[in-house]
CSV table of C-alpha atoms and ligand atoms in Angstrom, one decimal:
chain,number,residue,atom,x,y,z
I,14,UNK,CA,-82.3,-64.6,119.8
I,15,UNK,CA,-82.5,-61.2,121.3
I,16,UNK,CA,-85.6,-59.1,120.5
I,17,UNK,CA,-85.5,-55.8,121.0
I,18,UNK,CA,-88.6,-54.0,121.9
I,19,UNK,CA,-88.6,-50.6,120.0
I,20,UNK,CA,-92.0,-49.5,122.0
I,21,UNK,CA,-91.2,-50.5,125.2
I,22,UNK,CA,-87.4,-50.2,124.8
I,23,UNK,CA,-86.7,-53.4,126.6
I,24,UNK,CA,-84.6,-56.3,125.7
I,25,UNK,CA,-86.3,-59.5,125.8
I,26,UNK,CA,-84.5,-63.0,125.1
I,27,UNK,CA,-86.5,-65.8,123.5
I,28,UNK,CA,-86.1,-69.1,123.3
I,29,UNK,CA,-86.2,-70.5,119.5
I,30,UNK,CA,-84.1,-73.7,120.1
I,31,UNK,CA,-85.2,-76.2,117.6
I,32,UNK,CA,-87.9,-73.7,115.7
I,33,UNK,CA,-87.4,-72.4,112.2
I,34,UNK,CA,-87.3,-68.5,111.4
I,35,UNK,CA,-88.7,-66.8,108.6
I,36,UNK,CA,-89.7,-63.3,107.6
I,37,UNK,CA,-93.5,-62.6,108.5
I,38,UNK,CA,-95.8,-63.4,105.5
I,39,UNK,CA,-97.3,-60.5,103.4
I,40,UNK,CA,-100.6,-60.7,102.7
I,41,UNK,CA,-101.0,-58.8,99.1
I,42,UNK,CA,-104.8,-58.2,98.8
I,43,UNK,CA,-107.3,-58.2,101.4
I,44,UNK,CA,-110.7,-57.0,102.4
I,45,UNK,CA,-110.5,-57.3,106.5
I,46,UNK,CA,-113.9,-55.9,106.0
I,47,UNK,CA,-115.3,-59.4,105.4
I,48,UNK,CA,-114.1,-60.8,108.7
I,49,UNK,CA,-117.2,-61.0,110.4
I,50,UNK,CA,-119.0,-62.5,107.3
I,51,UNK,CA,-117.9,-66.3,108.3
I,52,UNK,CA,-121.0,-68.1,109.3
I,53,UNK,CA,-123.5,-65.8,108.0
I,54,UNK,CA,-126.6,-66.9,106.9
I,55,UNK,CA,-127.7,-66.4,103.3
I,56,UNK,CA,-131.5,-66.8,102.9
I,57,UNK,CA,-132.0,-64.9,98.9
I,58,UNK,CA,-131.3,-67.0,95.6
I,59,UNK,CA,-127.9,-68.5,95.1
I,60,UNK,CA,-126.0,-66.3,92.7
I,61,UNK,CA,-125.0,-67.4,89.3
I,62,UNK,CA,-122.1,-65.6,88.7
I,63,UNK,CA,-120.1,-63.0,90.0
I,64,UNK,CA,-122.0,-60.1,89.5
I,65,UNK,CA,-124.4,-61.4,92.0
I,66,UNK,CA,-122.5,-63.0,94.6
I,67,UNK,CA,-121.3,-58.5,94.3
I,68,UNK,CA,-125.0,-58.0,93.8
I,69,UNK,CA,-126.3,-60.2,97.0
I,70,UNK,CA,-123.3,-60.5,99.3
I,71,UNK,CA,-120.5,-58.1,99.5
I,72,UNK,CA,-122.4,-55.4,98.2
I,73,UNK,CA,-124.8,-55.5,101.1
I,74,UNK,CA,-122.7,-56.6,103.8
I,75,UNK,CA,-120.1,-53.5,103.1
I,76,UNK,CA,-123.8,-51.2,103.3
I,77,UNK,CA,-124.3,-52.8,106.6
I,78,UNK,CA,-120.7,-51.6,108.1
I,79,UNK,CA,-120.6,-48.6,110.6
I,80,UNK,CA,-117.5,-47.1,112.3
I,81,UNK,CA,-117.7,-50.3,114.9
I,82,UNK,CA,-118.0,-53.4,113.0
I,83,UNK,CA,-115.2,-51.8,110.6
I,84,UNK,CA,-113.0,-51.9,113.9
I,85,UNK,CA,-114.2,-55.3,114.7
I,86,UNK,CA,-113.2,-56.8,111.6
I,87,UNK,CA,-110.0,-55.3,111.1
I,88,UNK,CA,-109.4,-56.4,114.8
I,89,UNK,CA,-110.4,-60.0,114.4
I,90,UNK,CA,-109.2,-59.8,110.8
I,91,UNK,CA,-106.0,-59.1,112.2
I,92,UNK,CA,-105.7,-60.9,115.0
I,93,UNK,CA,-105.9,-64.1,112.7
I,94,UNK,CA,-103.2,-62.8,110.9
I,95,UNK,CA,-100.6,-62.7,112.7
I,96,UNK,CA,-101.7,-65.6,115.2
I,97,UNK,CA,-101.1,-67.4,111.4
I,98,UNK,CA,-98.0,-65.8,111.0
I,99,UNK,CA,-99.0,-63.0,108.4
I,100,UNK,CA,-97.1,-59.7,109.3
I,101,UNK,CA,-98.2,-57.2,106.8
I,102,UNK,CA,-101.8,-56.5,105.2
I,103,UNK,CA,-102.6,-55.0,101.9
I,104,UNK,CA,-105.9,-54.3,102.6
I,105,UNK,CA,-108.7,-52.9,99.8
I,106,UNK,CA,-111.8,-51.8,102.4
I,107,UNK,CA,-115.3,-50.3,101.5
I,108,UNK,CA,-118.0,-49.2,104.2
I,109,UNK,CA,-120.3,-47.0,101.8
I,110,UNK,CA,-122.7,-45.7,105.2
I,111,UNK,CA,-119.1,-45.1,107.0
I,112,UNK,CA,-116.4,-44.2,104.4
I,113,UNK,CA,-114.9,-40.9,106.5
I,114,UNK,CA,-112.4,-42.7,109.6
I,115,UNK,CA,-113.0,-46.0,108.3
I,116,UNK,CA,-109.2,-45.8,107.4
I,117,UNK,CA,-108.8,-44.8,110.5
I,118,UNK,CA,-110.9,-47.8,112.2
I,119,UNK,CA,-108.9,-50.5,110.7
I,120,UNK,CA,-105.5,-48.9,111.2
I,121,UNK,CA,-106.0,-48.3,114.9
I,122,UNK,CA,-107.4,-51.7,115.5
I,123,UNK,CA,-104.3,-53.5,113.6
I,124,UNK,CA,-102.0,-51.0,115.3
I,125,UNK,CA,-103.4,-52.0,118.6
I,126,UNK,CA,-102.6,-55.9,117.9
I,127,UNK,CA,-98.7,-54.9,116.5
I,128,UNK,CA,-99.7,-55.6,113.0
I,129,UNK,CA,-98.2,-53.7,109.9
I,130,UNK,CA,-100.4,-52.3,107.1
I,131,UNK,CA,-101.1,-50.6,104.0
I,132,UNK,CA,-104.8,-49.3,103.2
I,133,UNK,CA,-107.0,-47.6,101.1
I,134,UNK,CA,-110.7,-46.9,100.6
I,135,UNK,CA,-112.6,-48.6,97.5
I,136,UNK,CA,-113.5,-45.4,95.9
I,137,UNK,CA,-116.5,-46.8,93.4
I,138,UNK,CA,-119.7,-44.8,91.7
I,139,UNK,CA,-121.9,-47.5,92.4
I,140,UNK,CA,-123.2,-46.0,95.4
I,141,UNK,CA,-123.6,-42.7,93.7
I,142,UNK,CA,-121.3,-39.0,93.1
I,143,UNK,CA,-121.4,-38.4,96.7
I,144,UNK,CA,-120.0,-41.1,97.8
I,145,UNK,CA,-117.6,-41.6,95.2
I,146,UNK,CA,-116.4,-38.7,96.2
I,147,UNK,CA,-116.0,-38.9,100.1
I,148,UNK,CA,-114.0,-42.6,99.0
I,149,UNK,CA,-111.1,-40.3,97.2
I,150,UNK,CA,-111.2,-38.0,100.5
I,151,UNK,CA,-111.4,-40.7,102.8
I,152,UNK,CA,-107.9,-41.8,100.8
I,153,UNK,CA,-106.5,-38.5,100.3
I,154,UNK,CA,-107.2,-37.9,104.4
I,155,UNK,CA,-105.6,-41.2,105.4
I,156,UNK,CA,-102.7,-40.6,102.9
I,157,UNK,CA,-102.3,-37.2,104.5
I,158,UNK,CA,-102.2,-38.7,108.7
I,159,UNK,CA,-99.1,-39.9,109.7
I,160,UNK,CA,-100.3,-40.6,113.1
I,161,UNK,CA,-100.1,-44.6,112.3
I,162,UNK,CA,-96.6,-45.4,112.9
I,163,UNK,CA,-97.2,-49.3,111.2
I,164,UNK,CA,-99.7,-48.0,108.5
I,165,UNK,CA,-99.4,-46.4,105.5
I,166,UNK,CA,-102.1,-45.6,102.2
I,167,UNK,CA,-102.8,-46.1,98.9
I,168,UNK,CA,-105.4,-45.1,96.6
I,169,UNK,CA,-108.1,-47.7,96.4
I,170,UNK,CA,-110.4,-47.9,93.7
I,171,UNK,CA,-112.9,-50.7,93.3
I,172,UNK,CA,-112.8,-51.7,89.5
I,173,UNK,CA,-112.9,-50.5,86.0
I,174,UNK,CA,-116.6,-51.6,85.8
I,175,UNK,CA,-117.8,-49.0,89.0
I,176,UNK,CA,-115.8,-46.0,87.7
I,177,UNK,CA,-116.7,-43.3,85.6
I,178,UNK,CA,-113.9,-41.6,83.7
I,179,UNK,CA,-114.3,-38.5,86.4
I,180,UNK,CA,-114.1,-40.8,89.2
I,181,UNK,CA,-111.1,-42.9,87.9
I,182,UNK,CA,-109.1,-39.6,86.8
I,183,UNK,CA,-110.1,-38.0,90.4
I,184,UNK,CA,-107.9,-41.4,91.8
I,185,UNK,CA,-105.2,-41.1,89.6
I,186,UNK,CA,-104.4,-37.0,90.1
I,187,UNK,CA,-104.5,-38.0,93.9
I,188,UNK,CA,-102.1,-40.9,93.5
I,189,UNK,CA,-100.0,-38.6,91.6
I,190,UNK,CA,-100.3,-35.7,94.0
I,191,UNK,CA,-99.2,-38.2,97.2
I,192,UNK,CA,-96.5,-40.3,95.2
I,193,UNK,CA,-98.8,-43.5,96.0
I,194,UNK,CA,-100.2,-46.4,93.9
I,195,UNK,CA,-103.4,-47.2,92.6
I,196,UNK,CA,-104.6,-50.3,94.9
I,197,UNK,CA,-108.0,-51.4,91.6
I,198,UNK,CA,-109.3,-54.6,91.2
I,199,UNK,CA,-109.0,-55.7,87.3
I,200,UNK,CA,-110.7,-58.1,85.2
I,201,UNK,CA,-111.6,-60.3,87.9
I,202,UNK,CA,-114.1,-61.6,85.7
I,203,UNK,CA,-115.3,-61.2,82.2
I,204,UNK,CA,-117.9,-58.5,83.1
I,205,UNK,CA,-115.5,-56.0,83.8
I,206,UNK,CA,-113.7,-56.7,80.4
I,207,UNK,CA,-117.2,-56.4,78.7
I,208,UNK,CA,-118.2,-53.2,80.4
I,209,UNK,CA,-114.7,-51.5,79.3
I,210,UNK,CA,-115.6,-53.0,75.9
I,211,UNK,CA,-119.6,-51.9,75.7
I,212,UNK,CA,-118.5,-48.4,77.2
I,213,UNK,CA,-115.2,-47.0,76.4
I,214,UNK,CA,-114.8,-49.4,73.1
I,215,UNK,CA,-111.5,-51.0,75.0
I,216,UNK,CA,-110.2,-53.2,77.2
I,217,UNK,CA,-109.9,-53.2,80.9
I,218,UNK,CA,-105.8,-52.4,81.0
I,219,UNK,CA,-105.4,-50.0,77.9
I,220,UNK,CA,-108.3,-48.3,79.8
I,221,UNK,CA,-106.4,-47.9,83.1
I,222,UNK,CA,-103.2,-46.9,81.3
I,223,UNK,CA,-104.4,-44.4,79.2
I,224,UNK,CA,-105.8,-42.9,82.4
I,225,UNK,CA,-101.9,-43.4,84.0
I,226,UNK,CA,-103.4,-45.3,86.1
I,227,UNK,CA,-100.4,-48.3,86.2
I,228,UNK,CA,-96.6,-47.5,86.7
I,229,UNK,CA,-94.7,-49.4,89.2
I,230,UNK,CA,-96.6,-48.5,92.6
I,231,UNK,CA,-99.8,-49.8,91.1
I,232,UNK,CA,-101.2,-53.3,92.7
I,233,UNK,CA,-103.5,-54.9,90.4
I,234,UNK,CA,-105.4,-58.0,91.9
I,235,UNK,CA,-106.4,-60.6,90.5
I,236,UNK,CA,-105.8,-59.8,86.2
I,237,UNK,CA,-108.0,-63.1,85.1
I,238,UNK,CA,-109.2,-62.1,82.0
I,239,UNK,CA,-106.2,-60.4,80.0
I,240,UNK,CA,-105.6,-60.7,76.5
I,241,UNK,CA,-102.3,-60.5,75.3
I,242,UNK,CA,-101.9,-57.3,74.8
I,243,UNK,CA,-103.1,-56.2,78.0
I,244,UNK,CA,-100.3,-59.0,79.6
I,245,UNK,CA,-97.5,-57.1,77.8
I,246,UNK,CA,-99.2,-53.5,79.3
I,247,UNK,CA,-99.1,-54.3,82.6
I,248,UNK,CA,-95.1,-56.1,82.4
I,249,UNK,CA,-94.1,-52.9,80.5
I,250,UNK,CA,-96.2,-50.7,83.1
I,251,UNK,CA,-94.1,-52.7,86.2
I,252,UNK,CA,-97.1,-52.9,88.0
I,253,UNK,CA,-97.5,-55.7,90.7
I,254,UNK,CA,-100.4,-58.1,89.9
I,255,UNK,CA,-102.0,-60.2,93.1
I,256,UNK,CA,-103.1,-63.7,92.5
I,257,UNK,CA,-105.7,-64.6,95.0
I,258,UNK,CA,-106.6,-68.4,94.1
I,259,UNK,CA,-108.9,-69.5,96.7
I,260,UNK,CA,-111.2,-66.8,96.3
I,261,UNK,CA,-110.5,-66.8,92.5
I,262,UNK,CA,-111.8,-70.6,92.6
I,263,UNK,CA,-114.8,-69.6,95.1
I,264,UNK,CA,-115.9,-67.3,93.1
I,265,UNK,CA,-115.8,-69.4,89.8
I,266,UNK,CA,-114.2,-66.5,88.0
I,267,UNK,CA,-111.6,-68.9,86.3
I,268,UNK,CA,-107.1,-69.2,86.5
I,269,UNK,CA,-104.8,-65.9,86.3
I,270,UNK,CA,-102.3,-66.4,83.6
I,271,UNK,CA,-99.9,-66.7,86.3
I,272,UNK,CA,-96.7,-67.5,84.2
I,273,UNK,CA,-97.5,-64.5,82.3
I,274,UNK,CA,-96.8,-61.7,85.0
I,275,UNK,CA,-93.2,-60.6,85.3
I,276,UNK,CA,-94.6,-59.4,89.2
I,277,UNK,CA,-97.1,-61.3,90.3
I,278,UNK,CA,-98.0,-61.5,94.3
I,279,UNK,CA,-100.0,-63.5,96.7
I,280,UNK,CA,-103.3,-62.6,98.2
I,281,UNK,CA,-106.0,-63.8,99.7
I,282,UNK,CA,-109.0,-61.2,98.4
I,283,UNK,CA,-110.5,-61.6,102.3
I,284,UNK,CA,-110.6,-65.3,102.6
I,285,UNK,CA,-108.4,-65.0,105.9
I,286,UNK,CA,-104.8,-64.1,105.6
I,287,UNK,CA,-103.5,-67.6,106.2
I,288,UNK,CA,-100.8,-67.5,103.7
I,289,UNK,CA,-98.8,-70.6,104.1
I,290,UNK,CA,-102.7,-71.9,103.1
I,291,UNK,CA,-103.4,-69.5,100.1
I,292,UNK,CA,-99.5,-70.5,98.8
I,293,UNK,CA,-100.4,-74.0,99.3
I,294,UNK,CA,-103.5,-73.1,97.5
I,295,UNK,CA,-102.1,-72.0,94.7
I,296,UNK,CA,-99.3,-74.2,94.1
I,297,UNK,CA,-101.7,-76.9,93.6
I,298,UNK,CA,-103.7,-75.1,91.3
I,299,UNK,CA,-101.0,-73.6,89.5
I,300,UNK,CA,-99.7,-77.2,88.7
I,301,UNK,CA,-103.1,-78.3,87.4
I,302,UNK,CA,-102.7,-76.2,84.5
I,303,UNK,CA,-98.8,-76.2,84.4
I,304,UNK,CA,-96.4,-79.1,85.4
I,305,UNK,CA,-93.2,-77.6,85.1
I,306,UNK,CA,-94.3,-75.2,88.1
I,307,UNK,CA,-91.9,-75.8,91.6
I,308,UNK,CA,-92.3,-75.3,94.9
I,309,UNK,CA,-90.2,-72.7,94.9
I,310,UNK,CA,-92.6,-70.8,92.3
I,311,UNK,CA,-94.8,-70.1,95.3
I,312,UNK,CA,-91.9,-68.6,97.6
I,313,UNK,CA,-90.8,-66.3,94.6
I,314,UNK,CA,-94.8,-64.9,95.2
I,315,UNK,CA,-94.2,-64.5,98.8
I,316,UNK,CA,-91.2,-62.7,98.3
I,317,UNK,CA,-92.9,-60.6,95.6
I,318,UNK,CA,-95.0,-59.7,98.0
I,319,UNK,CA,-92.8,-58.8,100.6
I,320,UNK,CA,-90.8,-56.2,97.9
I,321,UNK,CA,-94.1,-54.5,96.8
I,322,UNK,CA,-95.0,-53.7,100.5
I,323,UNK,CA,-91.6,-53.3,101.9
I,324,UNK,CA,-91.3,-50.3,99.0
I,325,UNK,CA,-94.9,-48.6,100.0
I,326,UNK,CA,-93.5,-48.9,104.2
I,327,UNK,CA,-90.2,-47.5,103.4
I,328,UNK,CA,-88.7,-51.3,104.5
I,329,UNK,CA,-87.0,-51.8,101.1
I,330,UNK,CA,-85.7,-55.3,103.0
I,331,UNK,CA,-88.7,-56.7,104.3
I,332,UNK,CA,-89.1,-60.3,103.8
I,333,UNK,CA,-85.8,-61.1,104.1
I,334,UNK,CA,-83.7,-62.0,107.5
I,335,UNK,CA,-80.8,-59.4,107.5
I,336,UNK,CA,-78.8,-56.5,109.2
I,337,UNK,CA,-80.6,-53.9,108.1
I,338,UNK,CA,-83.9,-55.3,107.4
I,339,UNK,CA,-87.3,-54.6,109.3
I,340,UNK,CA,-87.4,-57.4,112.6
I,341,UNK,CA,-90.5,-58.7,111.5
I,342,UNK,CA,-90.3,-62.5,112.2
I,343,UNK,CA,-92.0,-65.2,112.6
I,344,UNK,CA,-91.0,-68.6,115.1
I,345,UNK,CA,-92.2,-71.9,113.6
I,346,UNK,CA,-92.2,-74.6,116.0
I,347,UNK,CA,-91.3,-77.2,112.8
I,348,UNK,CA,-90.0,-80.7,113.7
I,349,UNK,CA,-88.8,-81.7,110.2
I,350,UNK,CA,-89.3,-85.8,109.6
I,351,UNK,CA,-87.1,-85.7,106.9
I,352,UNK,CA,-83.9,-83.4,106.0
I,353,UNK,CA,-84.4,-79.7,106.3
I,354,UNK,CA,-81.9,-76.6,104.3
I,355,UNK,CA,-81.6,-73.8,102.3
I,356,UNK,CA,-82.0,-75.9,99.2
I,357,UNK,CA,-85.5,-77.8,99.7
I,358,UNK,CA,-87.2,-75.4,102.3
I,359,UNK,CA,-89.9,-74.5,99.3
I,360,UNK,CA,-91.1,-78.5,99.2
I,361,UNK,CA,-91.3,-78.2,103.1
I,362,UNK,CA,-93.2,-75.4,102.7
I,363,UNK,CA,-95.5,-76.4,100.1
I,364,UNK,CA,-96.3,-80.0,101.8
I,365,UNK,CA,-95.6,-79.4,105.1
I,366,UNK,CA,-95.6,-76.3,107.2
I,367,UNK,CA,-98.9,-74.3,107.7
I,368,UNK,CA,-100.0,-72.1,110.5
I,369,UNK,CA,-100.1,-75.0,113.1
I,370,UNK,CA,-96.7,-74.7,113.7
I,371,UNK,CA,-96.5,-70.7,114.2
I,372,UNK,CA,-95.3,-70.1,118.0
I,373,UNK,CA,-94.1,-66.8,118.0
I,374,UNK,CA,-94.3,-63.4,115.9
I,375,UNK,CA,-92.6,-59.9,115.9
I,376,UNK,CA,-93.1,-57.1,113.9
I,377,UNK,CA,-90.9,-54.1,113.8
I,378,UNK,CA,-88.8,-55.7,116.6
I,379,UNK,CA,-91.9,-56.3,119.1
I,380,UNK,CA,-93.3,-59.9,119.8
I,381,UNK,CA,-96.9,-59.5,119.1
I,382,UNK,CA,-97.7,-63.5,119.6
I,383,UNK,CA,-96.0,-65.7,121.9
I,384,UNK,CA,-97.1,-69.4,122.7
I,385,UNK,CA,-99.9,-68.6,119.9
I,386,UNK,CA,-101.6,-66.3,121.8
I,387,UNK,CA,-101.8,-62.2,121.0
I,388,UNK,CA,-99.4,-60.1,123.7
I,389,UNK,CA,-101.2,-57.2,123.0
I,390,UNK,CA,-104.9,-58.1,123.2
I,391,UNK,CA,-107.1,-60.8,125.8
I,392,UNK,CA,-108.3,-63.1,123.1
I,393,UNK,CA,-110.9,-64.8,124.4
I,394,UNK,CA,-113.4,-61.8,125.6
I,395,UNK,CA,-112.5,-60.1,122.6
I,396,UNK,CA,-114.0,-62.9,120.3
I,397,UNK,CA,-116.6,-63.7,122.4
I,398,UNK,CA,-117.9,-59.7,121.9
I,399,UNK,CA,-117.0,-60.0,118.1
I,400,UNK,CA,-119.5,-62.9,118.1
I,401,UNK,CA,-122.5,-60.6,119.0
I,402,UNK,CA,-121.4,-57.7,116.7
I,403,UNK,CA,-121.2,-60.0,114.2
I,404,UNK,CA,-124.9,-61.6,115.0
I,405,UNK,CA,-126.0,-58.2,115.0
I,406,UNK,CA,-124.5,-56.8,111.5
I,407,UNK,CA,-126.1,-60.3,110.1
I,408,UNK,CA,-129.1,-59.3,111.1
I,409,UNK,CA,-129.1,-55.2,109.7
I,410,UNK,CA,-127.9,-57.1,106.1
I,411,UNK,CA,-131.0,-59.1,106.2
I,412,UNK,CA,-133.0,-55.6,106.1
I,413,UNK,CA,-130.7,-54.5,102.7
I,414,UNK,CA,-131.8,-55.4,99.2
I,415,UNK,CA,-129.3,-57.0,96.8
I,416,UNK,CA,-127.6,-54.0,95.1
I,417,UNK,CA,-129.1,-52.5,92.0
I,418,UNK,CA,-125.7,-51.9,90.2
I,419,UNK,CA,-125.2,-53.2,87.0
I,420,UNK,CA,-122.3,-53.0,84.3
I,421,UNK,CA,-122.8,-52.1,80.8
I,422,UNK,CA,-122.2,-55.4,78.5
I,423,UNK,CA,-124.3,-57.5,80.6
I,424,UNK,CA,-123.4,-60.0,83.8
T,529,ZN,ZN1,-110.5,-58.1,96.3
């Protein structure tokens, strides 16, 4: 296979004799902002539900973020990624002490490991007006800097149950303005349902549409608790919903109605970016519910995923292996034990291939990873600093109080 090098504009020839190509995974919702959270100590009550693992956890580690740890773990964020084979990241990211250039953080850091991506600030009230308001700028600044040549913006907005009306209506005029989606968490869990209920006397979706907040750019993770009603809302609205079953499971926040969807993608809501894992993931626990789900079900996810970003980077072909579509591949050094086509590669997938056997990866025609290690970055002195930024963010959460936020209709 010849790989052209668009940066370096160099041919390079590599040997794949043996290996099995794919398209580079898509990760459909992530928070690289939680990177450096593996390991960390926990020392308050455990949390009961979700609302406090917000309240106690990720509500004080994003408080504890400055402009360098936000670079750290998009770096180290990313670097997993694509050592595992995971091209593109959707990534949802909140720093409320370092909201103006955080886009900017985690785009340079990917860009500086070869990674594609597609951001957006978590514009929430929560943390009060003023920074509810630098979140839409921080969005609408990104949106407007095309200095990233492998990133591009959305509008992220944290949830229905952290936005006022102002706030949500600010997101949707700069979406509109921008021609981008609206990159919202929704009905994760019930609280959010019950807060849209106890304050606007609805539900989370007819909410978010009546505020033209859906339509086909929008990329809605998670959808848990929909009724019916809201189901048909969000298939008539095209909007791309992101199942994220590891985390959904983590968090105890119960099964997306995941035959319901008529786009439904894969994510991993920041636990890694490992996506032959989080497919594996949710194959399994799709079939709990629901026997008559394939293997194939979970590469029809993957490729979902691949459309939705290939439209928002102007690669209307990623995910696929073609003239014409972006070179963004991955090597898999796969020794089949039993037969191997076109016809069974989903029951590979599903109960064989993971991350081990990614060798090599290119994005946008450049190998990034070769022999499993980065070409763009000196892992090993890299992660060893990463490990005492890390130490050090634990220890400036330890000084911040479990947030105060709460949603109307009770926890
Ligand atoms: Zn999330």
């Amino acid at each position: 296979m010849d790989v052209r090098d668009r940066y370096a504009g160099e041919a390079s020839r590599l040997d794949c004799s043996g290996c099995l190509i794919i398209p580079g995974n898509v990760c459909a919702h992530h928070h690289l902002y939680s990177s450096l959270a593996r390991g960390m100590p926990y020392h308050l009550e455990p949390p009961q539900n979700f609302l406090q693992i917000l309240q106690r956890i990720w509500w004080r580690l994003d408080r504890a973020l400055d402009a360098s740890t936000v670079r750290w773990s998009a770096w180290v964020g990313g670097l997993e990624s694509l050592l595992a084979g995971t091209t593109t990241i959707v990534d949802h990211h909140a720093s409320p002490n370092a909201i103006e250039g955080s886009l900017d953080e985690v785009a340079a850091a990917l860009g500086d490991l070869g990674a594609r991506s597609i951001l957006c600030y978590e514009v929430s009230d929560r943390d009060g007006p003023e920074r509810a308001t630098a979140g839409i700028e921080e969005n609408r600044r990104f949106l407007e800097d095309s200095s990233f040549g492998l990133a591009r913006g959305m509008v992220g907005a944290h949830a229905s149950f952290t936005l006022s009306e102002e706030t949500l209506s600010a997101c949707v005029d700069l979406a509109r303005s921008k021609n981008a989606g609206i990159h919202i968490h929704v009905a994760e869990d019930a609280a959010d349902e019950r807060d849209a209920e106890a304050r606007f006397r609805t539900r989370v979706v007819t909410r978010l549409a009546a505020a033209e907040a859906l339509g086909g750019r929008a990329l809605l993770a998670h959808c848990i608790h929909l009724d019916d009603a809201e189901l048909e809302v969000v298939r008539d609205s095209g909007a791309m919903a992101v199942h994220n079953p590891r985390s959904n499971m983590n968090n105890r926040v119960g099964h997306a109605p995941v035959g319901s969807f008529d786009r439904l993608a894969l994510g991993t809501d920041g636990i890694g970016s490992d996506m032959f894992a989080e497919s594996k993931a949710a194959y399994w626990r799709a079939r709990e519910s629901d026997p008559s789900i394939g293997p194939g079900w979970v590469l029809e996810r993957l490729a979902a995923s691949a459309h939705f970003a290939g439209s928002v980077l102007g690669e209307p072909l990623l995910g696929s292996i073609e003239s014409g579509a972006a070179a963004d591949l991955v090597v898999l050094e796969y020794d089949p034990p039993a037969p191997l086509t076109e016809e069974n590669l989903a029951g590979h997938w599903v109960f064989g291939i993971s991350s081990r056997h990614v060798r090599d990866v290119i994005v946008a025609g450049r190998p990034v990873v070769r022999d499993r290690e980065p070409t763009q970055a000196e892992r090993e002195p890299m992660l060893k600093e990463s490990r005492e930024v890390a130490q050090q963010l634990w220890t400036r959460m330890e000084e911040i109080d479990p947030h105060p936020f709460e949603p109307a209709g009770g926890s």
